[in-house]
Short mmCIF file of C-alpha atoms and ligand atoms in Angstrom, two decimals:
data_model
loop_
_atom_site.label_atom_id
_atom_site.label_comp_id
_atom_site.label_asym_id
_atom_site.label_seq_id
_atom_site.Cartn_x
_atom_site.Cartn_y
_atom_site.Cartn_z
CA MET A 967 0.00 0.00 0.00
CA VAL A 968 2.85 2.35 0.91
CA GLU A 969 4.32 1.80 -2.50
CA VAL A 970 1.07 2.69 -4.14
CA LEU A 971 0.67 5.76 -2.02
CA ASN A 972 4.09 6.88 -3.17
CA THR A 973 3.03 6.62 -6.75
CA VAL A 974 -0.04 8.72 -6.24
CA ASP A 975 -0.34 11.39 -8.86
CA LYS A 976 0.33 14.61 -6.96
CA ALA A 977 -1.08 16.72 -9.73
CA ALA A 978 -4.23 14.63 -9.56
CA ARG A 979 -4.58 15.26 -5.86
CA LYS A 980 -4.09 18.97 -6.42
CA ALA A 981 -6.76 18.81 -9.10
CA SER A 982 -9.07 17.20 -6.61
CA ASP A 983 -8.52 20.13 -4.23
CA ASP A 984 -8.97 22.66 -7.01
CA ASN A 985 -12.13 20.95 -8.14
CA ARG A 986 -13.47 20.95 -4.63
CA ASP A 987 -12.98 24.73 -4.51
CA THR A 988 -14.87 25.12 -7.75
CA SER A 989 -17.71 22.80 -6.81
CA ALA A 990 -18.04 24.48 -3.43
CA GLN A 991 -18.62 27.71 -5.27
CA ALA A 992 -20.88 26.15 -7.87
CA GLY A 993 -22.83 23.78 -5.68
CA GLY A 994 -22.87 23.92 -1.91
CA GLY A 995 -21.27 26.44 0.41
CA ARG A 996 -21.26 30.19 0.34
CA PRO A 997 -20.07 31.56 -2.99
CA LYS A 998 -16.96 33.68 -2.67
CA LYS A 999 -17.80 35.71 -5.75
CA LEU A 1000 -20.69 35.97 -8.14
CA TYR A 1001 -18.72 34.91 -11.17
CA ALA A 1002 -16.22 32.08 -11.05
CA ALA A 1003 -14.00 31.95 -14.11
CA ARG A 1004 -13.82 28.57 -15.76
CA LYS A 1005 -11.03 26.33 -14.60
CA LYS A 1006 -9.88 24.33 -17.57
CA VAL A 1007 -10.42 20.63 -17.04
CA TYR A 1008 -7.65 18.22 -18.03
CA PRO A 1009 -9.22 14.77 -17.61
CA LYS A 1010 -6.66 12.07 -17.07
CA ALA A 1011 -6.87 8.95 -19.25
CA VAL A 1012 -8.39 5.97 -17.50
CA THR A 1013 -8.99 2.34 -18.31
CA GLY A 1014 -11.66 0.04 -17.00
CA ARG A 1015 -14.96 -1.55 -17.94
CA PHE A 1016 -16.98 1.67 -18.06
CA ARG A 1017 -14.33 3.38 -20.17
CA ARG A 1018 -14.45 0.35 -22.51
CA LEU A 1019 -18.23 0.47 -22.63
CA LYS A 1020 -18.11 4.18 -23.47
CA TRP A 1021 -15.68 3.58 -26.33
CA ILE A 1022 -17.80 0.73 -27.70
CA LEU A 1023 -20.95 2.85 -27.60
CA ALA A 1024 -19.17 5.89 -29.05
CA THR A 1025 -17.85 3.78 -31.93
CA ILE A 1026 -21.34 2.44 -32.63
CA PHE A 1027 -22.98 5.89 -32.52
CA LEU A 1028 -20.29 7.57 -34.61
CA GLY A 1029 -20.35 4.64 -37.06
CA ILE A 1030 -24.13 4.92 -37.46
CA TYR A 1031 -23.93 8.67 -37.95
CA PHE A 1032 -21.12 8.69 -40.51
CA ILE A 1033 -22.09 5.56 -42.47
CA THR A 1034 -25.90 5.85 -42.67
CA PRO A 1035 -26.11 8.40 -45.54
CA TRP A 1036 -24.03 6.07 -47.73
CA ILE A 1037 -26.32 3.05 -47.28
CA ARG A 1038 -28.39 2.34 -50.41
CA TRP A 1039 -31.96 0.98 -50.52
CA ASP A 1040 -33.62 0.03 -53.79
CA ARG A 1041 -37.12 1.53 -54.02
CA GLY A 1042 -37.62 1.04 -57.74
CA PRO A 1043 -37.09 3.27 -60.75
CA GLY A 1044 -37.43 7.02 -60.36
CA LEU A 1045 -37.18 6.92 -56.58
CA PRO A 1046 -34.20 7.82 -54.38
CA ASP A 1047 -32.09 4.85 -53.38
CA GLN A 1048 -30.70 6.38 -50.20
CA ALA A 1049 -31.79 4.35 -47.16
CA VAL A 1050 -32.25 7.37 -44.88
CA LEU A 1051 -33.13 10.58 -46.66
CA VAL A 1052 -34.88 13.81 -45.76
CA ASP A 1053 -36.01 14.86 -49.22
CA LEU A 1054 -37.00 18.48 -48.61
CA ALA A 1055 -37.47 19.24 -52.33
CA HIS A 1056 -40.16 16.56 -52.68
CA ARG A 1057 -41.30 16.80 -49.08
CA ARG A 1058 -40.65 13.19 -48.17
CA PHE A 1059 -38.76 11.37 -45.43
CA TYR A 1060 -37.38 7.96 -46.36
CA PHE A 1061 -36.27 5.49 -43.73
CA PHE A 1062 -35.34 2.20 -45.38
CA TRP A 1063 -38.71 0.71 -46.45
CA ILE A 1064 -40.77 3.41 -44.77
CA GLU A 1065 -41.75 6.56 -46.64
CA ILE A 1066 -43.30 9.41 -44.69
CA TRP A 1067 -45.34 12.10 -46.48
CA PRO A 1068 -45.72 15.59 -45.00
CA GLN A 1069 -49.29 14.85 -43.86
CA GLU A 1070 -47.93 11.84 -41.96
CA PHE A 1071 -45.66 14.00 -39.86
CA TYR A 1072 -47.38 12.58 -36.79
CA TYR A 1073 -45.11 9.54 -37.17
CA VAL A 1074 -42.09 11.77 -36.63
CA ALA A 1075 -43.87 13.41 -33.69
CA GLY A 1076 -44.62 9.90 -32.36
CA LEU A 1077 -40.97 8.92 -32.71
CA LEU A 1078 -39.91 12.02 -30.78
CA ILE A 1079 -42.43 11.19 -28.05
CA LEU A 1080 -41.07 7.61 -27.91
CA ALA A 1081 -37.52 8.96 -27.67
CA ALA A 1082 -38.57 11.30 -24.84
CA ILE A 1083 -40.31 8.54 -22.88
CA GLY A 1084 -37.33 6.24 -23.56
CA LEU A 1085 -35.15 8.91 -22.01
CA PHE A 1086 -37.49 9.07 -18.98
CA ILE A 1087 -37.20 5.27 -18.59
CA ALA A 1088 -33.40 5.29 -18.86
CA THR A 1089 -33.14 8.24 -16.45
CA SER A 1090 -35.48 6.79 -13.83
CA MET A 1091 -33.51 3.52 -13.92
CA PHE A 1092 -29.91 4.57 -14.54
CA GLY A 1093 -29.84 8.30 -13.78
CA ARG A 1094 -28.04 10.39 -16.38
CA ALA A 1095 -26.98 7.41 -18.48
CA TRP A 1096 -27.92 9.34 -21.61
CA CYS A 1097 -25.55 12.18 -20.67
CA GLY A 1098 -22.69 9.89 -19.72
CA TYR A 1099 -22.82 7.46 -22.63
CA ALA A 1100 -24.95 8.54 -25.55
CA CYS A 1101 -25.36 12.33 -25.76
CA TRP A 1102 -23.62 13.76 -28.85
CA GLN A 1103 -21.89 16.35 -26.65
CA THR A 1104 -20.34 13.52 -24.62
CA VAL A 1105 -19.47 11.38 -27.64
CA TRP A 1106 -17.87 14.20 -29.64
CA THR A 1107 -16.09 15.62 -26.59
CA ASP A 1108 -14.61 12.17 -25.93
CA LEU A 1109 -13.36 12.11 -29.50
CA PHE A 1110 -11.79 15.56 -29.19
CA MET A 1111 -10.17 14.60 -25.87
CA LEU A 1112 -8.68 11.55 -27.53
CA VAL A 1113 -7.06 13.90 -30.05
CA ASP A 1114 -5.70 16.02 -27.17
CA ARG A 1115 -4.08 12.97 -25.64
CA LEU A 1116 -2.68 11.66 -28.92
CA VAL A 1117 -1.12 15.00 -29.82
CA GLU A 1118 -0.19 16.57 -26.50
CA GLY A 1119 -0.06 13.62 -24.12
CA ASP A 1120 -2.08 12.89 -21.01
CA ARG A 1121 -3.22 15.29 -18.31
CA ASN A 1122 0.17 16.31 -16.88
CA ALA A 1123 1.70 16.84 -20.31
CA GLN A 1124 -1.27 19.01 -21.32
CA ILE A 1125 -1.00 21.14 -18.19
CA LYS A 1126 2.72 21.51 -18.77
CA LEU A 1127 2.24 22.47 -22.40
CA ASP A 1128 -0.42 25.04 -21.48
CA LYS A 1129 1.99 26.71 -19.06
CA ALA A 1130 4.99 26.50 -21.40
CA PRO A 1131 6.09 29.51 -23.48
CA TRP A 1132 5.24 29.57 -27.19
CA THR A 1133 8.03 27.50 -28.66
CA ALA A 1134 8.08 25.91 -32.12
CA GLU A 1135 7.06 22.60 -30.54
CA LYS A 1136 4.08 24.12 -28.77
CA ILE A 1137 2.94 25.93 -31.94
CA PHE A 1138 3.31 22.73 -33.93
CA LYS A 1139 1.34 20.64 -31.41
CA ARG A 1140 -1.43 23.22 -31.15
CA ALA A 1141 -1.66 23.51 -34.93
CA VAL A 1142 -1.91 19.72 -35.30
CA LYS A 1143 -4.50 19.47 -32.51
CA PHE A 1144 -6.69 22.31 -33.78
CA GLY A 1145 -6.29 21.00 -37.33
CA ILE A 1146 -7.60 17.54 -36.36
CA TRP A 1147 -10.43 19.13 -34.36
CA ALA A 1148 -11.36 21.16 -37.45
CA LEU A 1149 -11.27 18.04 -39.63
CA ILE A 1150 -13.60 16.17 -37.27
CA ALA A 1151 -15.91 19.18 -37.07
CA PHE A 1152 -15.96 19.43 -40.86
CA ALA A 1153 -16.61 15.67 -41.29
CA THR A 1154 -19.48 15.96 -38.80
CA SER A 1155 -21.19 18.91 -40.45
CA PHE A 1156 -20.53 17.64 -43.97
CA THR A 1157 -22.12 14.27 -43.06
CA PHE A 1158 -25.13 16.16 -41.73
CA ILE A 1159 -25.95 17.65 -45.15
CA LEU A 1160 -25.66 14.22 -46.78
CA TYR A 1161 -28.91 13.26 -45.08
CA PHE A 1162 -30.72 15.90 -47.17
CA GLY A 1163 -29.82 14.73 -50.66
CA ASN A 1164 -28.38 11.81 -52.58
CA ALA A 1165 -25.05 11.50 -50.71
CA PRO A 1166 -22.74 10.82 -53.72
CA ASP A 1167 -24.30 13.72 -55.66
CA VAL A 1168 -24.19 16.09 -52.70
CA ALA A 1169 -20.53 15.19 -52.08
CA TYR A 1170 -19.65 15.75 -55.75
CA TRP A 1171 -21.52 19.09 -55.92
CA PHE A 1172 -20.02 20.20 -52.63
CA PHE A 1173 -16.40 19.62 -53.63
CA THR A 1174 -16.83 20.98 -57.16
CA GLY A 1175 -18.43 24.20 -55.93
CA GLN A 1176 -21.86 23.35 -57.41
CA ALA A 1177 -23.77 22.84 -54.15
CA PRO A 1178 -26.32 25.48 -53.13
CA PHE A 1179 -25.27 28.22 -50.73
CA VAL A 1180 -27.37 26.70 -47.95
CA ALA A 1181 -25.18 23.55 -48.05
CA TYR A 1182 -21.98 25.55 -47.53
CA SER A 1183 -23.51 27.75 -44.84
CA THR A 1184 -24.92 24.72 -42.98
CA VAL A 1185 -21.52 23.01 -43.03
CA ALA A 1186 -19.86 26.22 -41.80
CA ILE A 1187 -22.34 26.82 -38.97
CA MET A 1188 -22.58 23.20 -37.81
CA GLY A 1189 -18.83 22.76 -38.12
CA ALA A 1190 -18.21 25.85 -35.99
CA ILE A 1191 -20.69 24.64 -33.37
CA THR A 1192 -19.05 21.19 -33.22
CA TYR A 1193 -15.56 22.72 -32.99
CA ILE A 1194 -16.50 25.16 -30.24
CA PHE A 1195 -18.78 22.86 -28.21
CA ALA A 1196 -16.61 19.73 -28.28
CA GLY A 1197 -13.25 21.45 -28.48
CA HIS A 1198 -13.46 24.50 -26.25
CA MET A 1199 -16.67 24.53 -24.21
CA ARG A 1200 -16.93 20.82 -23.33
CA GLU A 1201 -18.30 20.39 -19.79
CA GLN A 1202 -19.68 23.95 -19.81
CA VAL A 1203 -22.31 22.88 -22.35
CA CYS A 1204 -23.52 20.19 -19.92
CA ILE A 1205 -23.36 22.37 -16.84
CA TYR A 1206 -24.65 25.71 -18.08
CA MET A 1207 -26.35 25.31 -21.45
CA CYS A 1208 -28.20 22.00 -21.43
CA PRO A 1209 -31.65 22.03 -19.78
CA TRP A 1210 -31.70 18.25 -19.26
CA PRO A 1211 -29.80 18.21 -15.92
CA ARG A 1212 -32.49 20.51 -14.50
CA ILE A 1213 -35.36 18.43 -15.90
CA GLN A 1214 -34.05 14.98 -15.07
CA GLY A 1215 -34.36 15.64 -11.34
CA ALA A 1216 -38.10 14.98 -11.76
CA MET A 1217 -37.40 11.43 -12.96
CA VAL A 1218 -34.89 10.41 -10.35
CA ASP A 1219 -35.88 8.88 -7.04
CA GLU A 1220 -34.28 6.87 -4.25
CA ASP A 1221 -34.21 3.72 -6.42
CA THR A 1222 -32.43 5.33 -9.37
CA LEU A 1223 -28.88 4.19 -9.99
CA ILE A 1224 -26.39 6.98 -9.57
CA VAL A 1225 -22.63 7.11 -9.33
CA THR A 1226 -22.02 7.17 -5.59
CA TYR A 1227 -18.99 7.64 -3.39
CA ASN A 1228 -19.57 5.20 -0.54
CA ASP A 1229 -18.33 7.45 2.23
CA TRP A 1230 -19.52 4.95 4.85
CA ARG A 1231 -16.59 2.88 3.63
CA GLY A 1232 -14.14 5.54 2.45
CA GLU A 1233 -14.23 8.03 5.32
CA PRO A 1234 -12.31 9.28 7.10
CA ARG A 1235 -10.10 9.50 4.08
CA GLY A 1236 -6.40 9.76 4.57
CA SER A 1237 -3.28 9.96 2.45
CA LYS A 1238 -0.06 8.15 3.24
CA ARG A 1239 1.18 11.22 5.11
CA ASP A 1240 -2.05 11.50 7.11
CA ARG A 1241 -1.96 7.84 8.04
CA LYS A 1242 1.65 8.11 9.15
CA LYS A 1243 0.97 11.24 11.15
CA HIS A 1244 -2.14 9.93 12.88
CA PRO A 1245 -1.74 6.20 13.46
CA GLU A 1246 -4.46 6.38 16.12
CA ILE A 1247 -7.13 7.21 13.53
CA GLN A 1248 -9.04 4.36 11.95
CA TYR A 1249 -8.96 5.58 8.36
CA GLY A 1250 -11.41 4.48 5.71
CA ASP A 1251 -10.51 3.00 2.33
CA CYS A 1252 -10.12 6.32 0.50
CA ILE A 1253 -6.43 7.14 0.25
CA ASP A 1254 -7.24 10.66 -0.96
CA CYS A 1255 -5.25 10.17 -4.14
CA GLY A 1256 -7.58 12.41 -6.14
CA LEU A 1257 -7.57 10.11 -9.15
CA CYS A 1258 -11.38 10.03 -9.26
CA ALA A 1259 -11.42 13.81 -9.65
CA ALA A 1260 -8.50 13.83 -12.06
CA VAL A 1261 -10.29 11.59 -14.58
CA CYS A 1262 -13.63 13.41 -14.32
CA PRO A 1263 -14.51 15.05 -17.64
CA THR A 1264 -16.55 17.74 -15.89
CA GLY A 1265 -13.87 18.47 -13.31
CA ILE A 1266 -15.79 17.59 -10.16
CA ASP A 1267 -15.01 15.44 -7.16
CA ILE A 1268 -17.68 12.78 -6.64
CA ARG A 1269 -16.67 12.60 -2.98
CA ASP A 1270 -18.44 15.94 -2.50
CA GLY A 1271 -21.73 14.15 -3.17
CA GLN A 1272 -24.18 14.25 -6.05
CA GLN A 1273 -23.74 17.32 -8.20
CA LEU A 1274 -25.49 18.82 -11.16
CA ALA A 1275 -22.25 18.62 -13.14
CA CYS A 1276 -22.00 14.83 -12.79
CA ILE A 1277 -22.93 13.27 -16.11
CA THR A 1278 -22.80 9.72 -14.67
CA CYS A 1279 -20.05 8.63 -17.02
CA ALA A 1280 -18.68 6.31 -14.31
CA LEU A 1281 -15.04 7.02 -15.19
CA CYS A 1282 -14.40 7.80 -11.52
CA ILE A 1283 -15.57 4.25 -10.75
CA ASP A 1284 -12.94 2.87 -13.13
CA ALA A 1285 -10.29 5.13 -11.63
CA CYS A 1286 -11.09 4.24 -8.04
CA ASN A 1287 -11.39 0.54 -8.81
CA SER A 1288 -7.88 0.60 -10.24
CA VAL A 1289 -6.64 2.24 -7.04
CA MET A 1290 -8.48 -0.26 -4.85
CA GLU A 1291 -6.99 -3.10 -6.84
CA LYS A 1292 -3.50 -1.72 -6.30
CA ILE A 1293 -3.91 -1.30 -2.55
CA GLY A 1294 -5.58 -4.69 -2.19
CA LYS A 1295 -9.03 -3.45 -1.14
CA PRO A 1296 -12.34 -4.55 -2.58
CA GLN A 1297 -13.58 -2.57 -5.57
CA GLY A 1298 -16.67 -0.38 -5.38
CA LEU A 1299 -15.62 2.46 -3.11
CA ILE A 1300 -17.18 4.52 -5.87
CA SER A 1301 -19.95 2.54 -7.52
CA TYR A 1302 -23.33 2.63 -9.16
CA SER A 1303 -25.75 2.62 -6.25
CA ASN A 1304 -29.04 4.15 -5.21
CA VAL A 1305 -30.12 6.16 -2.20
CA ASN A 1306 -31.91 3.20 -0.58
CA THR A 1307 -28.84 0.97 -0.78
CA TYR A 1308 -26.60 3.79 0.39
CA ASN A 1309 -28.87 4.55 3.37
CA ALA A 1310 -29.02 0.86 4.28
CA HIS A 1311 -25.24 0.72 4.43
CA VAL A 1312 -25.03 3.92 6.44
CA THR A 1313 -27.50 2.54 8.97
CA GLY A 1314 -25.65 -0.75 9.11
CA GLN A 1315 -28.20 -2.90 7.29
CA ALA A 1316 -26.80 -5.44 4.89
CA VAL A 1317 -28.94 -4.39 1.95
CA ASN A 1318 -27.43 -4.55 -1.48
CA PHE A 1319 -28.72 -3.32 -4.74
CA THR A 1320 -31.08 -5.74 -6.51
CA TRP A 1321 -32.42 -5.56 -10.03
CA ARG A 1322 -35.91 -5.44 -8.53
CA SER A 1323 -35.25 -1.75 -7.87
CA PHE A 1324 -35.91 -1.18 -11.55
CA ILE A 1325 -39.48 -2.41 -11.27
CA ARG A 1326 -41.49 0.25 -9.51
CA PRO A 1327 -44.63 2.31 -10.30
CA ARG A 1328 -42.72 5.06 -12.08
CA THR A 1329 -40.85 2.74 -14.45
CA ILE A 1330 -43.94 0.57 -15.00
CA VAL A 1331 -45.94 3.65 -16.05
CA TYR A 1332 -43.18 4.84 -18.39
CA LEU A 1333 -42.70 1.37 -19.88
CA THR A 1334 -46.44 0.84 -20.37
CA LEU A 1335 -46.81 4.22 -22.04
CA TRP A 1336 -43.83 3.57 -24.27
CA THR A 1337 -45.08 0.11 -25.27
CA LEU A 1338 -48.61 1.35 -26.01
CA ILE A 1339 -47.42 4.23 -28.18
CA ALA A 1340 -44.87 2.02 -29.97
CA ALA A 1341 -47.50 -0.67 -30.62
CA ALA A 1342 -50.04 1.89 -31.86
CA MET A 1343 -47.48 3.44 -34.16
CA PHE A 1344 -46.34 0.07 -35.47
CA LEU A 1345 -49.91 -1.05 -36.21
CA HIS A 1346 -50.81 2.26 -37.81
CA LEU A 1347 -47.67 2.19 -39.90
CA THR A 1348 -48.28 -1.41 -40.98
CA PHE A 1349 -51.91 -0.89 -41.97
CA ARG A 1350 -51.82 2.75 -43.02
CA ASP A 1351 -53.67 3.82 -46.16
CA ARG A 1352 -51.53 4.51 -49.17
CA LEU A 1353 -54.01 6.94 -50.67
CA GLN A 1354 -55.53 10.21 -49.59
CA ILE A 1355 -57.91 12.83 -50.91
CA ASN A 1356 -58.01 16.53 -50.09
CA VAL A 1357 -60.86 18.80 -51.17
CA VAL A 1358 -60.91 22.58 -51.52
CA HIS A 1359 -64.17 24.32 -52.45
CA ASP A 1360 -64.05 27.31 -54.84
CA ARG A 1361 -64.45 30.49 -52.84
CA ASN A 1362 -65.34 32.94 -55.51
CA PRO A 1363 -67.95 32.35 -56.68
CA LEU A 1364 -69.35 29.87 -54.19
CA TYR A 1365 -71.76 28.64 -56.85
CA VAL A 1366 -73.00 29.59 -60.30
CA THR A 1367 -76.51 29.26 -61.72
CA LEU A 1368 -76.44 27.70 -65.18
CA SER A 1369 -78.77 28.78 -68.00
CA SER A 1370 -80.67 25.53 -67.34
CA GLY A 1371 -81.41 26.77 -63.80
CA GLU A 1372 -79.13 24.13 -62.25
CA ILE A 1373 -76.52 25.05 -59.62
CA ARG A 1374 -72.84 24.29 -60.16
CA ASN A 1375 -70.06 24.22 -57.53
CA GLY A 1376 -66.35 23.97 -58.31
CA TYR A 1377 -63.79 21.98 -56.28
CA THR A 1378 -60.09 21.26 -56.42
CA LEU A 1379 -59.32 17.65 -55.52
CA ARG A 1380 -55.84 16.49 -54.62
CA LEU A 1381 -55.44 12.75 -54.99
CA LEU A 1382 -52.40 11.24 -53.31
CA ASN A 1383 -51.09 7.91 -54.50
CA MET A 1384 -48.62 7.00 -51.76
CA ASP A 1385 -47.91 3.65 -53.36
CA LEU A 1386 -44.81 3.28 -55.50
CA GLU A 1387 -46.83 1.90 -58.47
CA PRO A 1388 -49.21 3.99 -60.65
CA ARG A 1389 -52.82 3.30 -59.71
CA THR A 1390 -56.36 3.92 -60.93
CA PHE A 1391 -58.54 5.82 -58.49
CA ARG A 1392 -62.31 5.87 -58.87
CA VAL A 1393 -63.60 9.21 -57.60
CA SER A 1394 -67.29 9.22 -56.71
CA MET A 1395 -69.85 11.14 -54.67
CA GLU A 1396 -71.66 9.92 -51.58
CA GLY A 1397 -74.82 11.87 -50.76
CA LEU A 1398 -76.20 14.86 -52.69
CA GLU A 1399 -78.63 12.62 -54.51
CA GLY A 1400 -79.24 13.44 -58.15
CA ALA A 1401 -76.09 15.55 -58.51
CA ARG A 1402 -73.54 14.84 -61.27
CA MET A 1403 -69.83 15.49 -61.48
CA ARG A 1404 -67.42 16.27 -64.27
CA VAL A 1405 -63.63 16.27 -64.04
CA VAL A 1406 -61.80 18.82 -66.18
CA GLY A 1407 -59.41 17.13 -68.59
CA ILE A 1408 -60.88 13.63 -68.17
CA LYS A 1409 -62.86 12.29 -71.09
CA ALA A 1410 -65.80 10.74 -69.31
CA PRO A 1411 -69.52 11.49 -69.36
CA GLU A 1412 -70.92 13.55 -66.51
CA GLY A 1413 -72.08 11.14 -63.80
CA ARG A 1414 -71.64 10.03 -60.22
CA SER A 1415 -68.12 8.67 -60.60
CA VAL A 1416 -65.02 8.89 -62.76
CA GLU A 1417 -61.76 6.94 -62.98
CA ILE A 1418 -58.46 8.83 -62.80
CA GLU A 1419 -54.91 7.55 -63.26
CA VAL A 1420 -52.42 8.74 -60.63
CA PRO A 1421 -48.70 8.04 -61.06
CA GLY A 1422 -46.86 6.15 -58.30
CA ASN A 1423 -45.62 8.13 -55.31
CA LYS A 1424 -47.24 11.29 -56.64
CA ALA A 1425 -50.20 13.55 -56.02
CA ARG A 1426 -52.53 14.56 -58.85
CA THR A 1427 -54.66 17.69 -58.65
CA VAL A 1428 -57.90 17.86 -60.64
CA ARG A 1429 -60.72 20.39 -61.06
CA VAL A 1430 -64.18 18.98 -60.47
CA PHE A 1431 -67.56 20.58 -61.20
CA VAL A 1432 -70.63 19.24 -59.42
CA THR A 1433 -74.04 20.15 -60.81
CA ALA A 1434 -77.32 19.73 -58.93
CA ASP A 1435 -80.99 20.60 -59.39
CA PRO A 1436 -81.83 23.34 -56.81
CA ALA A 1437 -85.29 21.85 -56.35
CA LYS A 1438 -83.68 18.71 -54.93
CA LEU A 1439 -81.48 20.54 -52.44
CA LYS A 1440 -82.82 20.29 -48.89
CA GLU A 1441 -80.54 22.96 -47.46
CA ARG A 1442 -78.72 25.99 -48.71
CA ARG A 1443 -75.47 24.24 -47.76
CA GLU A 1444 -75.64 20.53 -48.25
CA THR A 1445 -72.95 18.14 -47.00
CA PHE A 1446 -71.73 15.21 -49.08
CA TYR A 1447 -68.52 13.17 -49.50
CA PHE A 1448 -65.97 12.72 -52.23
CA ARG A 1449 -64.83 9.13 -52.09
CA ILE A 1450 -61.82 7.52 -53.75
CA ASP A 1451 -61.36 3.82 -54.32
CA ALA A 1452 -58.07 2.38 -55.51
CA LEU A 1453 -58.80 -0.26 -58.16
CA ASP A 1454 -56.57 -3.19 -58.99
CA LYS A 1455 -56.15 -4.63 -62.50
CA ASP A 1456 -59.40 -6.60 -62.17
CA GLY A 1457 -61.31 -3.51 -61.07
CA LYS A 1458 -61.55 -4.67 -57.45
CA VAL A 1459 -61.35 -2.06 -54.70
CA THR A 1460 -58.14 -2.41 -52.68
CA GLU A 1461 -58.24 0.78 -50.56
CA SER A 1462 -60.65 3.62 -49.99
CA ALA A 1463 -60.79 7.06 -48.44
CA ARG A 1464 -63.34 9.84 -48.39
CA LYS A 1465 -63.46 13.54 -47.62
CA LYS A 1466 -66.33 15.71 -46.54
CA ALA A 1467 -67.42 18.53 -48.89
CA VAL A 1468 -70.18 21.14 -48.95
CA PHE A 1469 -72.43 22.01 -51.86
CA GLU A 1470 -73.49 25.66 -51.77
CA GLY A 1471 -76.77 26.84 -53.26
CA PRO A 1472 -78.97 29.97 -53.25
CA LYS A 1473 -81.11 30.90 -50.22
CA LYS A 1474 -84.27 28.84 -49.98
S1 SF4 B 2828 -18.12 12.47 -10.98
FE1 SF4 B 2828 -17.64 10.50 -11.91
S2 SF4 B 2828 -19.52 9.90 -12.97
FE2 SF4 B 2828 -19.69 12.07 -12.48
S3 SF4 B 2828 -18.98 13.10 -14.32
FE3 SF4 B 2828 -17.22 12.93 -12.95
S4 SF4 B 2828 -16.24 11.02 -13.56
FE4 SF4 B 2828 -18.26 10.99 -14.48
S1 SF4 B 2829 -12.29 7.74 -3.91
FE1 SF4 B 2829 -10.81 6.33 -4.77
S2 SF4 B 2829 -9.91 7.42 -6.48
FE2 SF4 B 2829 -10.99 8.91 -5.26
S3 SF4 B 2829 -9.45 9.75 -3.92
FE3 SF4 B 2829 -10.38 8.08 -2.79
S4 SF4 B 2829 -9.16 6.31 -3.30
FE4 SF4 B 2829 -8.60 7.87 -4.73
#
């Protein structure tokens, strides 16, 4: 143990003290001044299972983000073959085999609701797991920190370089670091625009100067945001800008897993010097090495208790476990725990965390809600109609009286064929007995129905005139329906939809 204590990173311990000053000002205690200037955080590299998990997840998320726009998906001739595409020009959203039209935006809203409830579930079970493992600010900041370490070295080397005068070596290292940051920021923002057009075309237009101005400005703005947020602002985005830490408090309770310093085991803490100086004191397991604070990406000391700045990344667990291993103590001085388990230990009860803590009214409600919405969306998506009709009545004039004395109303019908194949729609009237319809541009006798061809994945707009005998009108404004039936090759109806319309006539 003595040997380990001798190897304790002094700079890390100092960082722990510094961080405690900062957190005392930010969190508890009486603030010394209203504005505390940012203390740059130099997180020390750490290894361990949570660090590994974070790298695995980051690789998956980054891989999905950068590769997705290049995945192809054959939808047939004339249709985009990009698997995930936000086609603003044609107002469509493609997601593999799913195609969302603008009027089906509720699916996107549903997905956002599912994501929000999913976040509630994860937070009520695992605390800020989203912040620590999956949030883009965390993932990109991790990537930028990796660049720092590769170019400038670990924590101590970075601190040293920051304090060093501007030599050729320092200028070179800074240039390389900022250059790689800029490259990552550019790759991130450039990939973003690939989701809005055919990726190979967009890439070609972009690099040959043929892309629209909005593409260049989006890349510039998003690139700058990525560079500044992940490169320079880092933990400040989580602490000061993001609203989630303030909201998530409503989802956390005494059963939620949080990263916890088990002070019932660690205190009183004591360094090698302390232990030598006060042999009469029964010290706890914490050797006050400060490593947990030195690895923290938000620059806090978990031993000060739960803090708003803790993103639950669990790197301090890895750090402390490595220390415990070296000094021959059991791991878990800092661990994932919940308030109930912690209190049980403090009061001397041998209660350990069980997975049953996850099943409680709050999580059951969230899970039920999530499952119901997901099931409803899935069923609706599976059985949704692939045709629609919209009707707009002429406003001026509302009606005309023909020389025959009959009344005529004009309508604009928009027929949506959301299927990929061209289809025949039979448009007919329900109600308004005795009335006849005629579609401009369609050679068909005036009657109660007419067949119209609509190309695949397109909308067709037609003008329709409906003529009725005023003597047969019961009201001045009579309600009826325009109905469309999709017909297959044998003339059988495969799908139907209808839309309410009003026939206007003179005062009775
Ligand atoms: S205190 Fe621990 S869990 Fe919280 S942000 Fe720092 S390293 Fe991550
Ligand atoms: S909690 Fe663990 S890592 Fe942190 S100072 Fe104590 S022994 Fe070191």
